[in-house]
GROMACS .gro file of C-alpha atoms in nm:
model
  400
    1MET     CA    1   8.448  11.800  12.480
    2GLU     CA    2   8.535  11.477  12.308
    3LYS     CA    3   8.715  11.484  11.976
    4LEU     CA    4   8.538  11.371  11.661
    5GLN     CA    5   8.499  10.995  11.661
    6GLN     CA    6   8.398  10.750  11.392
    7GLY     CA    7   8.024  10.684  11.393
    8THR     CA    8   7.913  11.029  11.514
    9THR     CA    9   7.720  11.285  11.310
   10ALA     CA   10   7.987  11.551  11.360
   11PHE     CA   11   8.254  11.310  11.234
   12ARG     CA   12   8.053  11.241  10.919
   13ARG     CA   13   7.990  11.612  10.857
   14ALA     CA   14   8.358  11.695  10.893
   15ASN     CA   15   8.466  11.414  10.665
   16PHE     CA   16   8.207  11.484  10.396
   17ALA     CA   17   8.302  11.853  10.397
   18LEU     CA   18   8.675  11.784  10.372
   19PHE     CA   19   8.604  11.520  10.109
   20ALA     CA   20   8.433  11.795   9.907
   21GLY     CA   21   8.723  12.031   9.975
   22GLY     CA   22   8.973  11.776   9.853
   23PHE     CA   23   8.755  11.710   9.548
   24ILE     CA   24   8.753  12.080   9.458
   25THR     CA   25   9.125  12.130   9.514
   26PHE     CA   26   9.239  11.838   9.305
   27SER     CA   27   8.987  11.876   9.025
   28ILE     CA   28   9.107  12.235   8.977
   29LEU     CA   29   9.473  12.148   9.023
   30TYR     CA   30   9.477  11.863   8.771
   31ASP     CA   31   9.213  11.967   8.518
   32VAL     CA   32   9.495  12.074   8.283
   33GLN     CA   33   9.674  11.738   8.287
   34PRO     CA   34   9.476  11.566   8.008
   35LEU     CA   35   9.496  11.892   7.813
   36LEU     CA   36   9.876  11.895   7.787
   37PRO     CA   37   9.881  11.747   7.433
   38ILE     CA   38   9.623  12.010   7.328
   39PHE     CA   39   9.829  12.293   7.476
   40THR     CA   40  10.139  12.175   7.289
   41LYS     CA   41   9.948  12.198   6.960
   42GLU     CA   42   9.739  12.510   7.019
   43PHE     CA   43  10.024  12.717   7.164
   44ASP     CA   44  10.306  12.546   6.969
   45VAL     CA   45  10.518  12.443   7.270
   46THR     CA   46  10.709  12.127   7.365
   47ALA     CA   47  10.575  11.857   7.597
   48ALA     CA   48  10.800  11.974   7.880
   49THR     CA   49  10.691  12.336   7.831
   50GLY     CA   50  10.325  12.237   7.815
   51SER     CA   51  10.366  12.054   8.147
   52LEU     CA   52  10.446  12.390   8.307
   53THR     CA   53  10.072  12.462   8.319
   54LEU     CA   54  10.065  12.205   8.598
   55SER     CA   55  10.417  12.248   8.736
   56VAL     CA   56  10.392  12.624   8.799
   57THR     CA   57  10.068  12.568   8.991
   58THR     CA   58  10.209  12.297   9.212
   59PHE     CA   59  10.527  12.500   9.268
   60THR     CA   60  10.346  12.816   9.383
   61LEU     CA   61  10.111  12.593   9.581
   62ALA     CA   62  10.408  12.437   9.762
   63ILE     CA   63  10.562  12.772   9.853
   64SER     CA   64  10.232  12.935   9.950
   65MET     CA   65  10.140  12.654  10.187
   66LEU     CA   66  10.440  12.736  10.408
   67PHE     CA   67  10.302  13.085  10.468
   68ILE     CA   68   9.932  13.004  10.474
   69SER     CA   69   9.973  12.728  10.732
   70SER     CA   70  10.156  12.976  10.954
   71ILE     CA   71   9.883  13.237  10.909
   72SER     CA   72   9.623  12.976  11.001
   73GLU     CA   73   9.792  12.932  11.339
   74ALA     CA   74   9.682  13.288  11.415
   75TRP     CA   75   9.363  13.331  11.207
   76GLY     CA   76   9.208  12.986  11.233
   77ARG     CA   77   9.155  12.685  11.008
   78LYS     CA   78   8.802  12.699  10.864
   79PRO     CA   79   8.796  13.066  10.750
   80ILE     CA   80   9.111  13.029  10.540
   81MET     CA   81   9.002  12.698  10.389
   82SER     CA   82   8.663  12.845  10.293
   83VAL     CA   83   8.805  13.159  10.129
   84SER     CA   84   9.064  12.948   9.946
   85LEU     CA   85   8.802  12.723   9.787
   86LEU     CA   86   8.573  13.010   9.684
   87LEU     CA   87   8.851  13.217   9.523
   88SER     CA   88   9.001  12.910   9.351
   89SER     CA   89   8.666  12.836   9.189
   90LEU     CA   90   8.640  13.189   9.051
   91ILE     CA   91   8.999  13.190   8.920
   92VAL     CA   92   8.956  12.866   8.723
   93ILE     CA   93   8.657  13.022   8.548
   94ILE     CA   94   8.868  13.325   8.454
   95THR     CA   95   9.152  13.097   8.337
   96ALA     CA   96   8.921  12.951   8.072
   97PHE     CA   97   8.944  13.284   7.888
   98SER     CA   98   9.326  13.290   7.865
   99PRO     CA   99   9.421  13.434   7.521
  100THR     CA  100   9.788  13.325   7.519
  101PHE     CA  101  10.009  13.058   7.673
  102SER     CA  102  10.180  13.322   7.887
  103SER     CA  103   9.848  13.442   8.029
  104LEU     CA  104   9.747  13.081   8.090
  105LEU     CA  105  10.064  13.030   8.293
  106GLY     CA  106  10.001  13.355   8.481
  107PHE     CA  107   9.653  13.247   8.590
  108ARG     CA  108   9.783  12.903   8.683
  109ILE     CA  109  10.051  13.063   8.901
  110LEU     CA  110   9.784  13.268   9.080
  111GLN     CA  111   9.572  12.951   9.106
  112GLY     CA  112   9.848  12.773   9.295
  113ILE     CA  113   9.878  13.056   9.548
  114VAL     CA  114   9.504  13.061   9.622
  115LEU     CA  115   9.457  12.683   9.616
  116ALA     CA  116   9.711  12.642   9.899
  117GLY     CA  117   9.456  12.731  10.165
  118LEU     CA  118   9.292  12.391  10.194
  119PRO     CA  119   9.575  12.134  10.161
  120ALA     CA  120   9.798  12.341  10.391
  121ILE     CA  121   9.546  12.325  10.672
  122ALA     CA  122   9.316  12.024  10.623
  123MET     CA  123   9.555  11.769  10.772
  124ALA     CA  124   9.622  11.997  11.070
  125TYR     CA  125   9.245  12.037  11.120
  126LEU     CA  126   9.200  11.661  11.122
  127GLY     CA  127   9.496  11.612  11.356
  128GLU     CA  128   9.344  11.857  11.604
  129GLU     CA  129   8.976  11.772  11.582
  130VAL     CA  130   8.969  11.394  11.525
  131ASP     CA  131   9.027  11.131  11.790
  132PRO     CA  132   9.364  10.953  11.729
  133LYS     CA  133   9.188  10.616  11.699
  134SER     CA  134   8.979  10.751  11.411
  135LEU     CA  135   9.251  10.959  11.245
  136GLY     CA  136   9.361  10.689  11.001
  137ILE     CA  137   9.016  10.643  10.851
  138ALA     CA  138   8.948  11.020  10.856
  139MET     CA  139   9.269  11.094  10.669
  140GLY     CA  140   9.189  10.816  10.425
  141ILE     CA  141   8.846  10.965  10.350
  142TYR     CA  142   8.995  11.310  10.295
  143ILE     CA  143   9.258  11.172  10.058
  144SER     CA  144   8.992  10.970   9.877
  145GLY     CA  145   8.825  11.305   9.805
  146ASN     CA  146   9.156  11.414   9.655
  147SER     CA  147   9.168  11.106   9.432
  148ILE     CA  148   8.806  11.136   9.314
  149GLY     CA  149   8.853  11.509   9.252
  150GLY     CA  150   9.166  11.446   9.049
  151MET     CA  151   8.987  11.177   8.853
  152ALA     CA  152   8.673  11.383   8.794
  153GLY     CA  153   8.871  11.689   8.687
  154ARG     CA  154   9.055  11.490   8.425
  155ILE     CA  155   8.748  11.302   8.299
  156ILE     CA  156   8.531  11.615   8.278
  157THR     CA  157   8.792  11.819   8.093
  158GLY     CA  158   8.875  11.533   7.858
  159SER     CA  159   8.513  11.464   7.769
  160ILE     CA  160   8.391  11.823   7.740
  161THR     CA  161   8.698  11.920   7.539
  162ASP     CA  162   8.609  11.662   7.275
  163LEU     CA  163   8.251  11.791   7.261
  164PHE     CA  164   8.324  12.165   7.277
  165SER     CA  165   8.667  12.301   7.376
  166TRP     CA  166   8.915  12.303   7.662
  167ARG     CA  167   8.789  12.648   7.760
  168VAL     CA  168   8.431  12.526   7.809
  169ALA     CA  169   8.568  12.228   8.002
  170MET     CA  170   8.769  12.445   8.240
  171GLY     CA  171   8.476  12.680   8.295
  172SER     CA  172   8.257  12.382   8.382
  173ILE     CA  173   8.507  12.271   8.646
  174GLY     CA  174   8.491  12.620   8.796
  175ILE     CA  175   8.111  12.624   8.823
  176ILE     CA  176   8.100  12.279   8.985
  177SER     CA  177   8.373  12.382   9.229
  178LEU     CA  178   8.193  12.703   9.324
  179ILE     CA  179   7.877  12.512   9.418
  180LEU     CA  180   8.072  12.260   9.628
  181SER     CA  181   8.270  12.539   9.794
  182LEU     CA  182   7.950  12.696   9.925
  183TRP     CA  183   7.844  12.355  10.058
  184PHE     CA  184   8.182  12.321  10.234
  185CYS     CA  185   8.146  12.659  10.405
  186PHE     CA  186   7.811  12.568  10.560
  187HIS     CA  187   7.885  12.208  10.662
  188LEU     CA  188   8.240  12.190  10.802
  189PRO     CA  189   8.224  12.201  11.185
  190ASN     CA  190   8.405  12.492  11.346
  191SER     CA  191   8.735  12.415  11.519
  192ARG     CA  192   8.699  12.326  11.886
  193TYR     CA  193   9.056  12.234  11.976
  194PHE     CA  194   9.234  12.510  11.787
  195SER     CA  195   9.410  12.770  12.000
  196PRO     CA  196   9.510  13.084  11.809
  197LYS     CA  197   9.865  13.207  11.850
  198PRO     CA  198  10.009  13.552  11.773
  199LEU     CA  199  10.159  13.569  11.424
  200LYS     CA  200  10.533  13.589  11.493
  201LEU     CA  201  10.748  13.516  11.189
  202LYS     CA  202  11.060  13.449  11.395
  203THR     CA  203  10.880  13.192  11.606
  204LEU     CA  204  10.722  13.033  11.300
  205SER     CA  205  11.064  13.006  11.132
  206LYS     CA  206  11.196  12.826  11.438
  207SER     CA  207  10.896  12.596  11.419
  208LEU     CA  208  10.971  12.501  11.058
  209ILE     CA  209  11.340  12.447  11.134
  210GLY     CA  210  11.247  12.237  11.436
  211HIS     CA  211  11.045  12.001  11.219
  212LEU     CA  212  11.329  11.972  10.967
  213LYS     CA  213  11.562  11.866  11.250
  214ASP     CA  214  11.341  11.566  11.327
  215PRO     CA  215  11.494  11.278  11.125
  216ALA     CA  216  11.163  11.092  11.105
  217LEU     CA  217  10.976  11.392  10.968
  218LEU     CA  218  11.259  11.471  10.726
  219CYS     CA  219  11.239  11.114  10.589
  220LEU     CA  220  10.863  11.152  10.548
  221PHE     CA  221  10.910  11.483  10.366
  222CYS     CA  222  11.158  11.327  10.122
  223ILE     CA  223  10.928  11.031  10.067
  224ALA     CA  224  10.649  11.277   9.985
  225PHE     CA  225  10.872  11.436   9.717
  226ILE     CA  226  10.936  11.095   9.563
  227LEU     CA  227  10.576  10.975   9.580
  228MET     CA  228  10.426  11.279   9.412
  229GLY     CA  229  10.714  11.322   9.170
  230SER     CA  230  10.665  10.966   9.046
  231PHE     CA  231  10.289  10.992   9.032
  232VAL     CA  232  10.266  11.319   8.839
  233THR     CA  233  10.540  11.213   8.597
  234LEU     CA  234  10.342  10.905   8.497
  235TYR     CA  235  10.014  11.092   8.455
  236ASN     CA  236  10.169  11.392   8.278
  237TYR     CA  237  10.294  11.186   7.985
  238ILE     CA  238  10.060  10.888   7.964
  239GLY     CA  239   9.825  11.103   7.754
  240PHE     CA  240  10.097  11.164   7.493
  241GLU     CA  241  10.163  10.789   7.486
  242LEU     CA  242   9.798  10.691   7.437
  243LEU     CA  243   9.712  10.957   7.180
  244ALA     CA  244  10.002  10.841   6.962
  245PRO     CA  245  10.045  10.517   6.762
  246PRO     CA  246   9.965  10.234   6.803
  247TYR     CA  247   9.674  10.342   7.026
  248HIS     CA  248   9.534  10.660   6.861
  249LEU     CA  249   9.285  10.708   7.145
  250SER     CA  250   9.054  11.010   7.152
  251GLN     CA  251   9.080  11.284   7.414
  252THR     CA  252   8.759  11.157   7.576
  253ILE     CA  253   8.884  10.801   7.612
  254VAL     CA  254   9.218  10.919   7.749
  255GLY     CA  255   9.028  11.127   8.004
  256TRP     CA  256   8.817  10.828   8.107
  257ILE     CA  257   9.128  10.620   8.168
  258PHE     CA  258   9.170  10.832   8.480
  259ILE     CA  259   8.879  10.638   8.628
  260VAL     CA  260   9.153  10.414   8.766
  261TYR     CA  261   9.172  10.684   9.035
  262LEU     CA  262   8.891  10.489   9.200
  263THR     CA  263   9.154  10.238   9.306
  264GLY     CA  264   9.315  10.523   9.498
  265THR     CA  265   8.985  10.604   9.668
  266PHE     CA  266   8.970  10.250   9.796
  267SER     CA  267   9.338  10.210   9.881
  268SER     CA  268   9.373  10.537  10.074
  269THR     CA  269   9.093  10.436  10.311
  270TRP     CA  270   9.182  10.066  10.323
  271MET     CA  271   9.556  10.116  10.366
  272GLY     CA  272   9.492  10.383  10.628
  273ARG     CA  273   9.280  10.140  10.824
  274LEU     CA  274   9.529   9.857  10.766
  275SER     CA  275   9.814  10.073  10.894
  276ASP     CA  276   9.620  10.131  11.217
  277SER     CA  277   9.624   9.756  11.281
  278LEU     CA  278   9.942   9.623  11.113
  279GLY     CA  279  10.168   9.922  11.156
  280ARG     CA  280  10.250  10.211  10.926
  281LYS     CA  281  10.605  10.098  10.841
  282LYS     CA  282  10.511   9.761  10.693
  283VAL     CA  283  10.219   9.892  10.492
  284LEU     CA  284  10.426  10.182  10.352
  285TRP     CA  285  10.687   9.937  10.220
  286ILE     CA  286  10.413   9.728  10.058
  287CYS     CA  287  10.269  10.037   9.886
  288LEU     CA  288  10.609  10.135   9.743
  289ILE     CA  289  10.654   9.786   9.598
  290ILE     CA  290  10.304   9.802   9.447
  291MET     CA  291  10.388  10.135   9.280
  292ALA     CA  292  10.709   9.997   9.129
  293ALA     CA  293  10.529   9.686   9.001
  294GLY     CA  294  10.254   9.894   8.843
  295ALA     CA  295  10.506  10.120   8.669
  296VAL     CA  296  10.681   9.818   8.514
  297VAL     CA  297  10.351   9.673   8.389
  298THR     CA  298  10.280   9.994   8.192
  299LEU     CA  299  10.575   9.905   7.968
  300ALA     CA  300  10.360   9.632   7.814
  301VAL     CA  301  10.226   9.718   7.467
  302PRO     CA  302   9.869   9.577   7.499
  303LEU     CA  303   9.638   9.858   7.609
  304VAL     CA  304   9.463   9.645   7.871
  305LEU     CA  305   9.790   9.565   8.046
  306LYS     CA  306   9.901   9.928   8.026
  307ILE     CA  307   9.582  10.044   8.194
  308MET     CA  308   9.610   9.770   8.456
  309GLY     CA  309   9.961   9.891   8.532
  310ILE     CA  310   9.835  10.249   8.579
  311ALA     CA  311   9.564  10.121   8.815
  312VAL     CA  312   9.811   9.921   9.024
  313PHE     CA  313  10.050  10.217   9.038
  314THR     CA  314   9.766  10.448   9.147
  315PHE     CA  315   9.652  10.201   9.413
  316GLY     CA  316   9.999  10.194   9.565
  317PHE     CA  317  10.046  10.570   9.548
  318PHE     CA  318   9.731  10.671   9.733
  319GLY     CA  319   9.790  10.405   9.997
  320ALA     CA  320  10.145  10.531  10.056
  321HIS     CA  321  10.035  10.895  10.064
  322SER     CA  322   9.757  10.819  10.312
  323ILE     CA  323  10.002  10.650  10.547
  324ALA     CA  324  10.282  10.905  10.517
  325SER     CA  325  10.055  11.208  10.558
  326SER     CA  326   9.879  11.071  10.867
  327TRP     CA  327  10.220  10.975  11.007
  328VAL     CA  328  10.326  11.340  10.991
  329GLY     CA  329  10.023  11.442  11.196
  330ARG     CA  330  10.106  11.185  11.462
  331ARG     CA  331  10.478  11.252  11.471
  332ALA     CA  332  10.453  11.632  11.504
  333ARG     CA  333  10.372  11.717  11.864
  334THR     CA  334  10.348  12.095  11.815
  335ALA     CA  335  10.281  12.333  11.524
  336LYS     CA  336  10.102  12.061  11.330
  337ALA     CA  337  10.003  12.297  11.048
  338GLN     CA  338  10.369  12.376  10.982
  339ALA     CA  339  10.455  12.005  10.979
  340SER     CA  340  10.173  11.937  10.733
  341SER     CA  341  10.276  12.231  10.515
  342LEU     CA  342  10.636  12.110  10.502
  343TYR     CA  343  10.516  11.764  10.400
  344LEU     CA  344  10.308  11.917  10.124
  345PHE     CA  345  10.586  12.156  10.025
  346PHE     CA  346  10.808  11.857   9.948
  347TYR     CA  347  10.509  11.673   9.799
  348TYR     CA  348  10.425  11.942   9.545
  349SER     CA  349  10.788  12.030   9.483
  350GLY     CA  350  10.823  11.671   9.365
  351SER     CA  351  10.529  11.728   9.133
  352SER     CA  352  10.684  12.044   8.986
  353ILE     CA  353  11.043  11.928   8.954
  354ALA     CA  354  11.002  11.562   8.863
  355GLY     CA  355  10.686  11.626   8.660
  356THR     CA  356  10.870  11.869   8.433
  357ALA     CA  357  11.194  11.667   8.428
  358GLY     CA  358  10.995  11.368   8.306
  359GLY     CA  359  10.932  11.561   7.984
  360PHE     CA  360  11.303  11.540   7.907
  361PHE     CA  361  11.301  11.163   7.944
  362PHE     CA  362  10.984  11.129   7.736
  363SER     CA  363  11.118  11.349   7.454
  364ASN     CA  364  11.451  11.167   7.440
  365PHE     CA  365  11.372  10.808   7.542
  366GLY     CA  366  10.997  10.767   7.505
  367TRP     CA  367  10.776  10.588   7.757
  368LYS     CA  368  11.059  10.356   7.864
  369GLY     CA  369  11.257  10.663   7.966
  370VAL     CA  370  10.966  10.789   8.176
  371ILE     CA  371  10.930  10.457   8.358
  372GLY     CA  372  11.306  10.431   8.411
  373PHE     CA  373  11.301  10.775   8.571
  374ILE     CA  374  11.008  10.678   8.796
  375LEU     CA  375  11.177  10.356   8.908
  376CYS     CA  376  11.493  10.548   8.999
  377LEU     CA  377  11.285  10.780   9.215
  378LEU     CA  378  11.109  10.492   9.388
  379LEU     CA  379  11.437  10.318   9.457
  380LEU     CA  380  11.543  10.622   9.657
  381ALA     CA  381  11.234  10.582   9.876
  382PHE     CA  382  11.338  10.242  10.009
  383PRO     CA  383  11.650  10.353  10.201
  384LEU     CA  384  11.446  10.646  10.336
  385SER     CA  385  11.182  10.398  10.454
  386LEU     CA  386  11.448  10.188  10.623
  387LYS     CA  387  11.589  10.498  10.792
  388LEU     CA  388  11.242  10.595  10.902
  389SER     CA  389  11.184  10.254  11.058
  390SER     CA  390  11.506  10.283  11.258
  391VAL     CA  391  11.422  10.622  11.410
  392THR     CA  392  11.326  10.586  11.774
  393GLY     CA  393  11.269  10.818  12.066
  394ASN     CA  394  11.070  11.136  12.098
  395PRO     CA  395  11.047  11.377  11.806
  396VAL     CA  396  11.226  11.708  11.811
  397GLN     CA  397  10.987  11.965  11.952
  398ALA     CA  398  10.917  12.257  11.725
  399ALA     CA  399  10.901  12.596  11.886
  400ASN     CA  400  10.560  12.745  11.959
   0.00000   0.00000   0.00000
């Protein structure tokens, strides 16, 4: 049997299904982000504390993915992804009824555990089922689903919150996600190249350690931490900036600013395709420079320039993430799910740690402090990129 190739019906079905899965995951994950200023007022907490509604989810997501990816090596890819999406949709509906900030955090912690099923496995599924020549574009399409989902989640919650309340907005996200989850279950092709392995924790531990011993993969993991840490920090606190003087924007308008995510939809696919022809190393460097440039532009006071800076930053981020994530799938020769889960563990750890730490810089130094923090993170990515480009030879083989 041939692997899924671009232009075939099976390839389109797989990509549309995973696009929907990414949409669900990221709309649920980030639907609270435009609500952070509301949480700080309604529950009387600081900006950094309010950001925990996102950080605790990404943190439990990061940890859970390490275990779920290992379980998928024994139980299969599609069943776990399907259950994850269905349960996540139900939990977000329940979260809308949270009576206190503590209960809200509790549901968001549970949400992170359940959400882990799709992102922990999707990249491994693509790496196994898609022909290597089509992997770049396939990964780009999946990540574009992530970007549109993240954008839609923010826009929907921002708009509906202005009309009704944040609770109605979150419940709406849950209903939409439930419908798409059912569509995912019926349309994703079953795995054809997956070979189940007995669930042996000792062997799986060796597999994870083996990936961490590969210098190229370790560089990619650290870059993932930096990319997501920078990205979430900017989006966590831009709402506070735009709701305050001199802008005084409404919650709806702030939510619609996330439409700049569309630049990520384009860049993830385009940069993925470009990396297939020009080389991943060069295009990754370009994306990091684009992110830094966009961050600097957001320091401008005029609203148009600030939004342009956010768009440029987003364009660079999704391009870099598309390249780095597909690189992990190619570099890992065995236990691909574990390699993907480690990448995402670092990725979401960056979201949790840097995203919350950014609240300290915003509270003490304002928006300039946030951008200074982001630029420091991005500067760390350049030596990692140089190290990555110098790594040669075969990767360290993880134990099976």
